[in-house]
Structures are given as structure tokens and as C-alpha cells.
Amino acid sequence: MSQQSLTTTPAGAQGAGGGGALPRGSRLGAEKLFRGLATAAGSTVLVIIVAIAAFLIVQAVPALRADSENFFTFQSWFANDDPPKFGIAAIAFGTVLTSALALIMAVPVALGIALCLTHYAHRRVASTLGFFIDLLAAVPSVVFGLWGRDYFRGPVGDFSKFLHDHFGWIPLFGGGGPYGNSILLGSIVLAIMVLPIVTSLSREVFAQTPAQNEEAALALGATKWEMIRTAVLPYGKPGIIASVMLGLGRALGETIALALTLGAVYNVSFDLLGTGGNTIAANIALKFAEANPTGRSALIASGLVLFAITLVVNMTARAIVYRRREFVGGAA
Amino acid sequence: MTVGSHSARTRVNLKAQRLPKWAPAALGAGAIGVAALAVHATGFGGPVLTGVTAALLFVVGLAVLSAVVEGGRTSRDRIATSLVYAAFVLALAPLLSMAFTLLSKGTERLNGYFLGVSMKGVSAFDDAGGAYHAIIGTLEQAGIATLITVPLGVLGAIYIVEYGRGRLATLIRFFVDVMTGIPSIVAGLFILAFWVLIVSPYLNNGRPEYSGFAAALALSVLMLPTVVRSTEEMLRLVPGALREGAYALGIPQWKTIVRIVLPTAAPGIVTGVMLAVARACGETAPVILVALGNPAINFNPLSGGQSSLSLYVYEQAGTASKYAPGRAWAGALTLVVLVLTLTVAAKLLARRNKLAR
């Protein structure tokens, strides 16, 4: 191909008057067209983000107008009634609670795995084990949900009973049985799903720690853990924060796994063990089939809230990553 | 030899006192033994509690022993090491459990019959039915989504890497990353609000039409940022010298991109697309909202509801019948095999990609 270009291009360049780096003439049309196409394709992303907000607002307004209760403080969901009564207080609370619990459980483990893969395990072992963690990320959420409901509910139920029997005086574990779909079950499943995301991002960050910093720490006589605490963790701090926030974004929007493992109960309660829990996303999946037009519009309204929350979380996370990238890029 | 033995005799011990190498192993065996006696044999708890107790005994025992013999700093180092490895075991446990459950429950019903028939005319309480219609739905929806996403995503990445300068390019890059985090249910709601409720009535005599195509659109929204990001990374890896060589030969920029940059980056782009397709195949939430499901085989993605494998699993999971869980697990196994095949193939392709490594 390059040979062909060698023979044809000088002629073309001469025909166009020569001198310039790029041939002039009819090819400029193709160049403009291609550049225009690429710019349009790139801009699609912006268009889609704006369109999501716009269309969700348009479709949400009718239900918000018809709602006879306060959308932000009412705890139940009777959007199909006439007049419709619905509010996101309980499901928004559930969304935040399950996500927070999932992160509390997942982040320490994920950071441990990331450290293990970058600084502890043998390199070849680490790449194989990292592959397994990536596989965990590839498992569809409906499979997590099914596993949580059909298998994991048993062990978690036993664990709930154990917690209630021995630590029942802590309000979180005060709920009595039966121990079925609960906030505890949902948030543990969610934690397992968030784990690979936080792991893969913090692993990247830890792997980027400058070797000089690590070697300097070790040369001063630091133990491996002291080296990690003084060199790796401070360097990776912004990256860790960003990866946690991205995990949070994923957790907030998780739908199917939670629809299968939470109790779908509309109340604001810190009881983790008893039947309970619901989230904005799970509520949409559970209520959609039975929704009438107003009900559908109400679900879209709750989706708009979810979109706004995840947008803020993701933008914050990305802003942190970007600032850090500039910093690292400038130092390099 | 004589010199060696002589120096060994008179050696000054510069090293701090260390635990012998076999100490952690011995301690581990001891911890398991004590835990088995105290927890398992007395009937206080099952194997899981025994394991947890053994792990706790091991960490505490090692910390104390090391603190006495080696001092506090080494002791803390040993605690950190055991916790880091414990985190790993903790994460592999659910993966193994899931793989085991999936294989044991999924293979019960998974056979040629299951893959070859739909759920049309099958009551939830019949010991019959399969996932053929769902497989068709998944393949069609993921296929259409790929056809939409690949040109758009690759062109978008070309803009970011090759053309984009200034504020617009920065903005687009930023929002591609933000878009990666859009929840799948929101993508579904967007296509519901935009395509199903507003556009499709014009094409369907005024009634909103739920279809496999709408699901494909929703999946495209989810796939687009992934494809742009992975393509962008691959394009950046193409050596600048290749581009400069082409420019030096007088080849216009667009032709350089199409004929030289893209073919060089192609294996990596394919990897990224395969990973995005794998993720899209597993999405359930958007399909519930805009394709609605259909127990019968529907080859037409443009009209009428369509099912998908993940939706099938979700539907069967929510059905109260003694045969439904079997169908759900068989569907889940089919889905996981499909998704993992794509993922593993993509990763193997990436490993052979000379550009990336």
C-alpha cells in the first residue's frame, strides 16, 4: 500500500500545485467529510447525556404534577392509584443504605486484593488471580441475584440469626426472623459485585507507584507494610477515592441483583436482618410490569433522581481522576 | 570449607531475631486444630465458623508470637500480610461458590431440548419449556446494538485522538467517562421515554411499541462509552511514527487514519468491542423496560415484544413453580457460558495483541 502511495502521491501533489504537506484539491472534501463525521460521532455522547435528562424530565412531569403526596418525603409507592400517592423517601434511603454498606464491606477487601496483586503475590500468580477477579466483573447481575436468592440466602440467614442471638442489643441487628431477603443479604451481594471494580482501578493506581519511592522506603529499613503505608497508599490516595466513588456509582444503579435479594419493603429502617430494603432501581424493575401510564411516569421520575445522583457521583470521581492524571502527567 | 565453618563459629549476629520459616505453617495447623476442637467438635458452629475462628486465631497468634520474638514493627507487617491474603481468599470464595452452584443447578435442565424450544404455550407449572426464544432475543439485540455502537464509537474515538483539540474534545472525553457510569436502568428509562413512548407511536398507528430494537438502542447507550474508551486507548498506542510516515508520503489525514491507524489498532478495538458485547448480553434492566419479554419465538426485532436470556432468567426467578428455578438456572448457565466465552476470547486476543504489550 505504501509503495502504491509512493508512486501516485508526487503526481497528485504536483497537480495540486505542490508545496504543502497535504495534497490539495478534491481530497480535501473527503477530509472535511471524515472530520465532520468523527466530530459528530464524538458529540453524540454529549447529545445522549443531555437527551437522557431532557426526555426523563418530559416524561416525569405528568406524574409529579398528579402526585398527591410529597415526592421527596412520602415513603410508599401507590403510583397507580387515583389520585396517585408516591414518594422516594424510603427507596432513596434504601439505595443509599445498601450502597454504603456494600462499600464498607467491599472497599477494604478490594484494597487488600489490589495490594496482593501488585505487591505481594508472585507476578505470574498475580496475573492469573487478577484474571479471576476480572471474571467476577463479567458475571451478569441477574446471575448474582439468582445466586443470592437461591443459594446465598441460606448462609446469610444463619449468619443473621447468629448476629441477632449474640449481638441483638445493637439496633442494626435487632430484627427478628424469618431471615429471608434482607438489607444484609442485598448489600453483601452488592459488595461482591462492586469488589472487582474497586479492585481493578486501585490495582492500576498501586501499580503506578514510582519504584524510587518504594525503594527509598525499603532502603530506610521500612518493613513491607511500612513501605506500603508510607509510599504506596499516599501516592494512590486520589485514585483510591476515585475508585471508591466509581464503585459507589455502580452500586447506586444496580437493579436486578437487588430486585431479587431485597425484601421490597417501603420503610425507612436501619434493621439489617429482617425482611426489608428497597432501592430506586429495584423498585423500577419490580413495579414496571404492573404500572399504568401515571405509574410509568412516576417510575421515570424516580429514575430521574437516580440519574442525577449517579451523574454527580461519577462526575466527582472522574474530576478527581483527571486532576490526578494531569498531576502525574506533569511530573513525568 | 574450613574458612566457612570458622566464620560461622565466630559470626556476629547482625540480623534481628526472626521467627523460623516453618512457624507460620505450624501456627496455621495449630489454629485449625484448636478451632476444630473448640467450634466444630463442641457443636457450637459449622465449618464456616470454624474456618473464620481458625483464621482469627492464626492472625492473633502470629501477631503475638511475632511481637514477642521479632518486635512490634515486624509483627504489624505480618498482620498486614495475612490480612492482604485473607482479603484474596474472601473474594475468591463467592466466585467459587457461584461457579459451583451454577454448574450443579444449571446442568439439571440444560440440554438440547432446553436450547431448542420456547416457552410458548408452556404453563409455569409444566415440566417443560426452554430458552430458544430468549437466545434469539439476546443475539439479535446484542447484534443490532453492536452494529449501532461500533461505527459511532470508533468514529468518536477517532475524533478524540486524531482531531479533537481544545475544550470540546476535553468535554467529550470527560463525558464519555461519566457516561460509563450511567446505570443500566436509567438507559432503559431513557429509551422508554424517548423511543417507545414518543417515537414508536408514529411508526405503529399511535400505540407505543415495545420491541427488541428498543432494547438494542438501550444496550447501545450502555456500550457506546465502553467502545469509545477502549478504542481511544488503542488508537493512542499506535506509534506516531506510522502517522508521520504516511503524512510524509503525502497521504491525507483521513486516509492515514482509515488505512494505517485503524488496521494497526484493529485487534485491540475488537477486544474492546467483545468486552462491551459481553456486558451488554448480561444486561437485564433495560430489556425489562423496553422489550417487555415474549414467551414465543419472535425473530422480528422491530415489532412485538422480545425476550432475552437475562430477562428469561429474571422472569423464571420470579415465578412460583417448582420447575421455574431449574429453568432459571439453566438459562443463567447458558448466559454465563455466552458471556464468559466472549470475555475470555477477548482477553486472549488482548494477550496476543503486540500493540498493547
XYZ file of C-alpha atoms in Angstrom:
689
model
C 0.000 0.000 0.000
C 2.792 2.393 0.875
C 4.507 1.606 -2.416
C 1.390 2.485 -4.310
C 1.219 5.767 -2.428
C 4.848 6.438 -3.242
C 4.201 6.287 -6.944
C 0.897 8.145 -7.045
C 1.289 10.896 -4.490
C 4.020 13.013 -6.110
C 1.886 13.278 -9.222
C -1.132 14.287 -7.178
C 0.871 16.804 -5.213
C 2.260 18.329 -8.375
C -1.187 18.538 -9.888
C -2.436 20.438 -6.852
C 0.337 22.946 -7.057
C 2.714 21.229 -4.610
C 4.496 22.833 -1.726
C 2.012 21.953 1.029
C 2.376 18.942 3.277
C -1.029 17.621 2.310
C -2.358 17.250 -1.223
C -4.990 19.815 -2.104
C -7.972 19.503 -4.364
C -10.854 17.070 -4.291
C -9.372 15.059 -1.435
C -9.935 17.945 0.917
C -13.660 17.240 0.552
C -13.178 13.729 1.831
C -11.017 15.063 4.628
C -13.689 17.535 5.679
C -16.400 14.898 5.460
C -14.450 12.443 7.583
C -13.550 15.042 10.165
C -17.189 16.123 10.293
C -18.369 12.528 10.785
C -15.866 11.954 13.560
C -16.813 15.197 15.297
C -20.494 14.314 15.050
C -19.880 10.840 16.461
C -17.891 12.302 19.336
C -20.586 14.842 20.072
C -23.224 12.077 20.200
C -22.068 11.360 23.721
C -22.902 14.890 24.842
C -26.209 14.770 22.967
C -27.159 11.488 24.655
C -26.400 12.796 28.164
C -28.475 15.923 27.561
C -31.225 13.881 25.887
C -31.433 11.482 28.841
C -32.050 14.381 31.206
C -34.487 16.099 28.831
C -36.650 13.078 27.990
C -36.757 11.824 31.565
C -37.916 15.266 32.728
C -40.563 15.458 29.990
C -41.968 12.056 30.902
C -41.717 12.575 34.653
C -43.608 15.864 34.860
C -47.161 14.454 34.438
C -46.774 12.089 37.400
C -45.064 14.709 39.544
C -47.984 17.075 38.856
C -50.524 14.376 39.714
C -48.766 13.179 42.873
C -50.967 13.932 45.868
C -48.148 13.415 48.362
C -44.728 14.999 48.700
C -42.463 13.260 46.211
C -39.388 13.624 48.410
C -40.789 12.758 51.839
C -43.569 10.220 51.236
C -42.416 6.662 51.907
C -44.793 4.449 49.950
C -45.438 3.794 46.283
C -49.097 3.796 45.160
C -48.495 5.417 41.781
C -51.289 3.506 40.045
C -53.977 4.821 42.422
C -56.275 7.703 41.654
C -55.087 10.134 42.928
C -51.559 8.703 42.796
C -49.588 8.673 46.060
C -45.895 8.037 45.820
C -42.586 9.285 47.183
C -38.958 8.309 47.069
C -38.092 8.750 50.760
C -37.953 5.009 51.534
C -36.411 3.828 48.274
C -33.831 6.629 48.187
C -32.915 5.808 51.782
C -32.635 2.129 50.856
C -30.460 2.969 47.856
C -28.024 4.982 49.968
C -28.018 2.475 52.847
C -27.359 -0.638 50.728
C -24.686 1.149 48.696
C -22.960 2.480 51.815
C -22.982 -0.952 53.475
C -21.733 -2.588 50.286
C -18.835 -0.141 50.065
C -17.959 -0.529 53.749
C -17.653 -4.264 53.153
C -16.099 -4.175 49.694
C -13.504 -1.397 49.876
C -11.124 -2.882 52.495
C -11.242 -6.267 50.774
C -10.777 -4.700 47.341
C -7.784 -2.661 48.505
C -6.333 -5.803 50.082
C -6.699 -7.696 46.825
C -5.217 -4.827 44.832
C -2.203 -4.748 47.171
C -1.934 -8.513 46.988
C -1.900 -8.416 43.188
C 0.591 -5.564 42.907
C 2.912 -6.031 45.875
C 2.520 -9.444 47.488
C 1.729 -12.249 45.082
C 4.274 -13.600 42.627
C 3.855 -11.860 39.278
C 2.651 -14.874 37.332
C 0.285 -15.934 40.113
C -0.981 -12.354 40.313
C -1.891 -12.181 36.637
C -3.861 -15.439 36.877
C -5.642 -14.348 40.045
C -6.326 -10.932 38.547
C -7.942 -12.716 35.644
C -10.337 -14.447 38.055
C -11.244 -11.130 39.646
C -11.960 -9.766 36.157
C -14.212 -12.770 35.542
C -16.151 -11.797 38.656
C -16.780 -8.438 36.977
C -18.066 -10.151 33.834
C -20.768 -12.185 35.588
C -24.187 -10.683 34.709
C -26.020 -9.109 37.616
C -29.052 -11.355 37.179
C -26.803 -14.335 37.943
C -25.596 -12.618 41.121
C -29.224 -12.045 42.032
C -30.210 -15.640 41.367
C -27.240 -16.952 43.336
C -28.043 -14.567 46.188
C -31.653 -15.643 46.320
C -31.345 -19.391 45.724
C -28.103 -20.173 47.499
C -26.543 -17.344 49.485
C -29.770 -16.541 51.366
C -29.290 -19.698 53.461
C -25.826 -18.903 54.873
C -26.719 -15.229 55.328
C -29.877 -16.262 57.148
C -27.828 -18.422 59.535
C -25.389 -15.571 59.985
C -28.300 -13.181 60.651
C -29.625 -15.496 63.325
C -26.153 -15.700 64.855
C -25.857 -11.894 64.846
C -29.307 -11.475 66.321
C -28.733 -14.059 69.052
C -25.373 -12.680 70.164
C -25.452 -9.017 69.172
C -29.180 -8.325 69.148
C -28.669 -5.418 71.549
C -27.159 -3.431 68.662
C -30.150 -1.794 66.928
C -28.834 -2.760 63.477
C -29.160 -6.425 64.378
C -32.379 -6.107 66.341
C -34.674 -7.527 63.687
C -36.280 -10.871 64.390
C -36.747 -13.629 61.819
C -37.697 -15.010 59.399
C -34.340 -14.271 57.835
C -35.014 -14.118 54.112
C -34.476 -11.263 51.696
C -32.915 -8.565 53.817
C -30.754 -5.476 53.589
C -27.834 -7.561 54.841
C -28.227 -10.107 52.031
C -28.686 -7.418 49.389
C -25.721 -5.373 50.477
C -23.383 -8.373 50.717
C -24.335 -9.390 47.168
C -23.842 -5.776 46.107
C -20.451 -5.720 47.827
C -19.351 -8.763 45.820
C -20.442 -7.011 42.627
C -18.652 -3.738 43.427
C -15.479 -5.524 44.516
C -13.937 -6.133 41.074
C -14.496 -2.501 40.008
C -12.758 -1.011 43.035
C -10.064 -3.683 42.767
C -9.212 -3.108 39.127
C -8.972 0.673 39.476
C -6.958 0.740 42.692
C -4.745 -2.007 41.318
C -3.848 0.242 38.402
C -3.094 3.095 40.779
C -0.948 0.964 43.104
C 0.996 -0.418 40.162
C 1.905 3.128 39.132
C 3.667 3.978 42.403
C 7.155 5.186 41.429
C 9.723 2.496 42.146
C 12.062 5.133 43.644
C 9.552 5.927 46.389
C 9.185 2.245 47.283
C 12.906 1.582 47.148
C 13.660 4.657 49.218
C 11.290 3.473 51.932
C 12.777 -0.018 51.925
C 16.316 1.353 51.957
C 15.488 3.286 55.104
C 14.693 -0.024 56.726
C 10.924 0.020 56.419
C 9.121 -3.284 56.537
C 6.932 -4.110 53.549
C 3.820 -2.853 55.313
C 5.559 0.366 56.351
C 6.671 0.836 52.746
C 3.062 0.419 51.579
C 1.794 2.798 54.249
C 4.372 5.498 53.577
C 4.881 5.177 49.798
C 2.087 3.294 48.048
C -1.037 4.426 49.895
C -0.305 8.190 49.996
C 0.597 8.154 46.320
C -2.568 6.251 45.446
C -4.948 8.198 47.688
C -6.741 10.225 44.994
C -7.007 7.105 42.857
C -8.464 5.145 45.767
C -11.052 7.859 46.389
C -11.982 7.900 42.721
C -12.274 4.113 42.519
C -14.483 4.069 45.607
C -16.732 6.711 44.080
C -16.971 4.791 40.817
C -17.881 1.724 42.835
C -20.490 3.830 44.588
C -21.900 4.907 41.220
C -22.192 1.284 40.188
C -23.770 0.280 43.498
C -26.363 3.059 43.405
C -27.605 1.979 39.984
C -27.582 -1.782 40.478
C -31.024 -3.139 39.700
C -31.666 -6.800 39.126
C -29.456 -8.352 41.777
C -31.143 -6.161 44.391
C -34.629 -6.747 42.990
C -34.017 -10.431 43.691
C -32.332 -10.173 47.087
C -34.013 -7.247 48.900
C -37.343 -7.526 50.622
C -39.102 -4.826 48.544
C -40.491 -3.180 51.670
C -41.211 0.546 51.722
C -39.928 1.822 55.028
C -37.062 3.804 56.464
C -35.432 1.381 58.865
C -31.907 0.509 59.948
C -32.879 -3.086 60.652
C -30.466 -5.062 58.515
C -31.602 -8.571 59.304
C -35.368 -8.737 58.937
C -37.292 -8.738 55.676
C -36.774 -5.301 54.211
C -34.987 -2.965 51.896
C -35.731 -1.494 48.526
C -33.887 0.779 46.139
C -34.875 3.231 43.416
C -33.560 0.983 40.651
C -35.019 -2.246 42.070
C -38.363 -0.520 42.590
C -38.469 0.461 38.900
C -37.823 -3.119 37.807
C -40.338 -4.561 40.260
C -43.178 -2.090 39.646
C -42.849 -1.611 35.902
C -44.921 -4.585 34.780
C -47.988 -3.505 36.747
C -47.646 0.236 36.110
C -50.340 2.234 34.321
C -49.327 5.400 32.382
C -49.175 7.508 35.569
C -47.317 4.734 37.349
C -44.845 4.536 34.499
C -44.328 8.277 34.611
C -43.785 8.077 38.377
C -41.131 5.417 37.893
C -39.431 7.641 35.326
C -39.476 10.453 37.886
C -37.671 8.232 40.398
C -35.244 7.241 37.644
C -34.518 10.910 37.056
C -33.481 11.268 40.695
C -31.228 8.222 40.350
C -29.716 9.645 37.170
C -28.987 12.949 38.897
C -27.360 11.232 41.888
C -25.177 8.910 39.799
C -24.226 11.771 37.471
C -22.961 13.839 40.394
C -21.084 10.881 41.901
C -19.482 9.900 38.599
C -18.547 13.449 37.647
C -16.878 13.970 41.024
C -14.976 10.700 40.658
C -13.832 11.500 37.144
C -12.834 15.028 38.096
C -10.568 13.553 40.791
C -9.081 11.084 38.292
C -8.491 13.856 35.748
C -6.805 16.168 38.183
C -4.563 13.338 39.270
C -3.758 12.366 35.695
C -2.681 15.920 34.945
C -0.566 15.893 38.080
C 1.106 12.608 37.189
C 1.488 13.647 33.568
C 3.132 16.893 34.620
C 5.556 15.123 36.913
C 6.571 12.558 34.319
C 35.284 -25.155 53.862
C 37.401 -24.550 56.893
C 37.144 -20.838 56.399
C 33.351 -21.108 56.174
C 32.989 -23.107 59.369
C 35.382 -20.804 61.140
C 33.456 -17.674 60.198
C 30.188 -19.392 61.131
C 31.514 -20.034 64.604
C 32.690 -16.506 65.238
C 29.866 -14.760 63.336
C 28.413 -11.682 64.967
C 24.656 -11.757 64.684
C 23.775 -8.554 62.845
C 20.262 -9.706 61.967
C 17.350 -9.181 64.259
C 15.754 -12.220 65.812
C 13.408 -13.839 63.258
C 10.741 -16.469 63.535
C 11.782 -19.693 61.781
C 10.310 -20.169 58.322
C 8.110 -23.046 59.417
C 6.500 -21.025 62.216
C 3.529 -19.597 60.236
C 2.693 -23.017 58.779
C 2.850 -24.677 62.178
C 0.789 -21.892 63.682
C -1.793 -22.270 60.905
C -2.095 -26.013 61.508
C -2.394 -25.356 65.233
C -5.076 -22.710 64.715
C -7.134 -25.067 62.553
C -6.778 -27.807 65.143
C -7.837 -25.593 68.046
C -10.723 -24.124 66.042
C -11.919 -27.585 65.040
C -11.841 -28.715 68.666
C -13.427 -25.595 70.137
C -16.039 -24.811 67.494
C -16.733 -27.857 65.370
C -16.388 -30.683 67.874
C -18.444 -28.908 70.547
C -21.220 -28.289 68.019
C -21.099 -24.523 68.502
C -20.912 -23.793 64.762
C -20.420 -25.273 61.313
C -17.404 -25.440 59.011
C -17.661 -21.732 58.077
C -17.461 -20.545 61.673
C -14.606 -22.990 62.216
C -12.721 -21.500 59.300
C -13.316 -17.941 60.492
C -12.208 -18.837 64.027
C -9.104 -20.581 62.710
C -8.211 -17.528 60.603
C -8.699 -15.184 63.575
C -6.633 -17.462 65.857
C -3.903 -17.581 63.227
C -3.680 -13.805 62.791
C -3.801 -13.089 66.518
C -1.373 -15.895 67.329
C 1.108 -14.842 64.672
C 0.881 -11.215 65.758
C 1.563 -12.056 69.407
C 4.328 -14.539 68.631
C 5.991 -12.146 66.226
C 5.656 -9.230 68.634
C 7.415 -11.257 71.346
C 10.199 -12.646 69.153
C 10.639 -10.076 66.397
C 9.259 -6.850 67.809
C 6.237 -4.677 67.084
C 7.106 -3.455 63.587
C 7.606 -6.898 62.094
C 4.505 -8.046 63.917
C 2.427 -5.337 62.231
C 3.990 -6.292 58.903
C 2.944 -9.890 59.425
C -0.605 -8.859 60.338
C -0.844 -6.796 57.135
C 0.460 -9.684 55.036
C -2.045 -12.145 56.457
C -4.923 -9.663 56.065
C -3.994 -8.986 52.431
C -4.025 -12.686 51.637
C -7.203 -13.161 53.663
C -8.899 -10.486 51.517
C -7.997 -12.509 48.485
C -9.421 -15.752 49.812
C -12.546 -13.871 50.885
C -13.078 -12.637 47.316
C -12.478 -15.976 45.664
C -14.988 -17.698 47.949
C -18.118 -16.212 46.312
C -16.673 -16.780 42.855
C -16.097 -20.459 43.588
C -19.457 -20.818 45.302
C -21.200 -19.200 42.354
C -19.399 -21.386 39.834
C -20.281 -24.477 41.852
C -23.961 -23.538 42.269
C -24.211 -22.591 38.616
C -22.789 -25.890 37.438
C -24.713 -28.098 39.841
C -28.098 -26.403 39.421
C -27.706 -25.279 35.823
C -26.854 -28.635 34.312
C -30.076 -30.232 35.623
C -32.198 -28.892 32.779
C -29.607 -27.711 30.274
C -29.888 -29.973 27.238
C -30.776 -29.854 23.564
C -34.466 -29.653 24.396
C -33.970 -26.608 26.635
C -31.930 -24.817 23.975
C -34.338 -25.747 21.192
C -37.820 -24.780 22.410
C -39.503 -21.581 23.591
C -41.970 -21.001 26.427
C -44.946 -20.598 24.097
C -47.953 -22.436 25.481
C -45.917 -23.680 28.432
C -47.521 -23.019 31.788
C -45.174 -22.124 34.630
C -46.185 -25.384 36.305
C -45.297 -27.635 33.363
C -42.108 -29.635 33.456
C -41.227 -28.268 30.023
C -40.108 -25.211 28.120
C -36.792 -23.770 27.059
C -34.866 -20.664 26.216
C -34.649 -20.722 22.420
C -36.712 -17.528 22.084
C -34.525 -15.836 24.697
C -31.291 -16.827 22.972
C -32.637 -15.409 19.692
C -33.564 -12.203 21.504
C -30.161 -11.816 23.157
C -28.290 -12.451 19.904
C -30.457 -10.048 17.881
C -30.417 -7.284 20.463
C -26.687 -7.529 21.102
C -26.050 -7.781 17.356
C -28.049 -4.660 16.486
C -26.509 -2.791 19.401
C -23.050 -3.734 18.103
C -23.924 -2.547 14.597
C -25.018 0.817 16.015
C -22.230 1.210 18.520
C -19.117 0.170 16.610
C -19.167 2.824 13.847
C -20.297 5.506 16.270
C -17.842 4.533 18.974
C -14.833 4.102 16.681
C -15.530 7.418 14.933
C -15.973 9.117 18.283
C -12.652 7.737 19.476
C -11.024 8.892 16.221
C -12.323 12.367 16.914
C -10.935 12.349 20.446
C -7.497 11.025 19.490
C -6.857 12.330 15.978
C -8.884 15.501 15.575
C -10.070 16.717 18.938
C -8.387 19.847 20.214
C -9.480 22.345 22.799
C -12.479 22.485 25.023
C -14.921 20.325 23.029
C -12.534 17.367 22.966
C -11.876 17.638 26.716
C -15.594 17.882 27.368
C -16.356 14.830 25.225
C -13.610 12.776 26.857
C -14.887 13.714 30.295
C -18.479 12.832 29.493
C -17.532 9.542 27.834
C -16.055 8.588 31.190
C -19.102 9.883 33.053
C -21.402 8.007 30.679
C -19.657 4.731 31.590
C -21.300 5.094 34.984
C -24.877 5.577 33.823
C -26.990 2.876 35.490
C -28.450 0.387 33.034
C -31.953 1.022 34.337
C -31.596 4.728 33.504
C -30.531 3.829 29.953
C -33.659 1.687 29.766
C -35.856 4.500 31.072
C -34.300 6.890 28.554
C -35.156 4.643 25.602
C -38.600 4.079 27.120
C -39.196 7.815 27.435
C -37.663 8.680 24.083
C -38.158 5.801 21.657
C -41.014 3.678 22.984
C -43.318 6.425 24.262
C -42.527 9.274 21.835
C -41.076 7.963 18.555
C -42.538 4.475 18.165
C -46.226 5.581 18.247
C -45.619 7.364 14.917
C -44.453 4.081 13.393
C -47.145 1.919 14.972
C -50.536 3.615 14.471
C -50.320 5.705 17.597
C -49.609 2.920 20.074
C -46.244 2.671 21.810
C -44.390 -0.389 20.633
C -42.081 -2.376 22.864
C -39.525 -4.180 20.749
C -36.166 -5.881 20.604
C -34.875 -2.897 18.637
C -35.669 -0.577 21.533
C -33.668 -2.919 23.781
C -30.816 -2.759 21.283
C -30.930 1.046 21.467
C -30.736 0.935 25.251
C -27.823 -1.503 25.091
C -26.113 0.859 22.630
C -26.301 3.659 25.173
C -24.512 1.358 27.615
C -21.978 0.023 25.115
C -21.024 3.322 23.475
C -18.779 4.736 26.223
C -17.017 1.377 26.682
C -16.289 1.108 22.966
C -15.111 4.731 22.729
C -12.814 4.345 25.718
C -11.192 1.089 24.613
C -10.801 2.290 21.012
C -9.332 5.556 22.252
C -6.745 3.702 24.298
C -5.810 1.521 21.341
C -5.511 4.469 18.927
C -3.203 6.212 21.375
C -0.922 3.178 21.316
C -0.409 3.423 17.547
C 3.118 4.841 17.161
C 3.218 8.430 15.954
C 5.967 7.473 13.507
C 3.440 5.452 11.486
C 1.242 8.527 11.079
C 4.180 10.777 10.298
C 5.444 8.307 7.731
C 2.102 8.379 5.984
C 1.928 12.188 6.068
C 5.450 12.355 4.666
C 4.253 10.301 1.738
C 1.540 12.856 1.150
C -1.363 10.738 2.281
C -4.236 12.826 3.633
C -5.076 12.517 7.309
C -8.390 10.711 6.865
C -6.808 8.097 4.648
C -3.942 7.676 7.078
C -6.478 7.001 9.817
C -8.599 4.595 7.782
C -5.801 2.687 6.069
C -2.966 2.778 8.581
C -4.032 3.737 12.111
C -7.241 1.681 12.269
C -5.780 -1.572 10.866
C -2.869 -1.278 13.296
C -5.218 -0.812 16.229
C -7.828 -3.296 14.964
C -7.080 -6.276 17.263
C -7.330 -4.057 20.334
C -10.529 -2.455 19.097
C -12.059 -5.896 18.521
C -11.126 -6.862 22.080
C -12.851 -3.773 23.463
C -15.960 -4.383 21.384
C -16.160 -8.008 22.504
C -15.960 -6.986 26.147
C -18.700 -4.417 25.591
C -20.892 -7.005 23.839
C -20.339 -9.445 26.686
C -21.501 -6.837 29.169
C -24.494 -5.924 27.033
C -25.591 -9.570 26.768
C -25.861 -9.746 30.534
C -27.952 -6.606 30.996
C -31.462 -7.245 32.227
C -32.899 -3.969 33.431
C -33.225 -2.154 30.070
C -34.747 -5.227 28.428
C -37.463 -5.425 31.082
C -38.447 -1.830 30.393
C -38.414 -1.646 26.608
C -38.610 -5.178 25.155
C -41.136 -6.396 27.724
C -40.460 -10.083 27.027
C -42.378 -12.617 24.987
C -42.806 -16.326 25.685
C -42.904 -17.113 21.965
C -40.154 -17.022 19.377
C -40.054 -13.595 17.733
C -37.426 -13.167 15.066
C -38.580 -9.638 14.242
C -36.733 -7.153 16.437
C -38.795 -4.227 15.130
C -42.239 -5.337 16.160
C -43.702 -7.115 19.142
C -42.083 -7.916 22.462
C -38.921 -9.941 22.570
C -37.283 -11.824 25.391
C -33.592 -12.140 26.170
C -31.593 -14.653 28.163
C -31.110 -12.380 31.147
C -34.776 -11.364 31.122
C -35.725 -15.039 30.882
C -33.628 -15.822 33.959
C -35.218 -12.929 35.841
C -38.752 -13.959 34.841
C -38.210 -17.577 35.823
C -36.592 -16.466 39.090
C -39.767 -14.574 39.921
C -42.115 -17.441 39.049
C -43.503 -19.503 41.905
C -43.334 -23.014 40.500
C -41.182 -25.961 41.363
C -39.863 -26.115 37.801
C -39.089 -22.397 37.447
C -35.808 -22.367 39.423
C -34.480 -25.177 37.235
C -35.288 -23.159 34.121
C -33.788 -20.023 35.653
C -30.504 -21.774 36.489
C -30.272 -23.455 33.105
C -30.817 -20.049 31.485
C -28.252 -18.489 33.801
C -25.688 -21.137 32.901
C -26.325 -20.549 29.179
C -25.931 -16.812 29.716
C -22.736 -17.163 31.730
C -21.234 -19.523 29.151
C -22.034 -16.996 26.418
C -20.677 -14.017 28.354
C -17.568 -15.762 29.630
C -16.744 -17.176 26.195
C -16.815 -13.648 24.803
C -14.827 -12.259 27.729
C -12.158 -14.957 27.752
C -11.804 -14.819 23.960
C -11.392 -11.055 24.179
C -8.754 -11.351 26.892
C -6.831 -13.990 24.970
C -6.947 -11.781 21.899
C -5.674 -8.892 24.003
C -2.793 -11.018 25.251
C -1.699 -11.721 21.677
C -2.029 -8.054 20.752
C 1.512 -6.803 20.096
C 0.471 -3.163 20.359
C -0.752 -3.384 23.920
C 2.079 -5.480 25.377
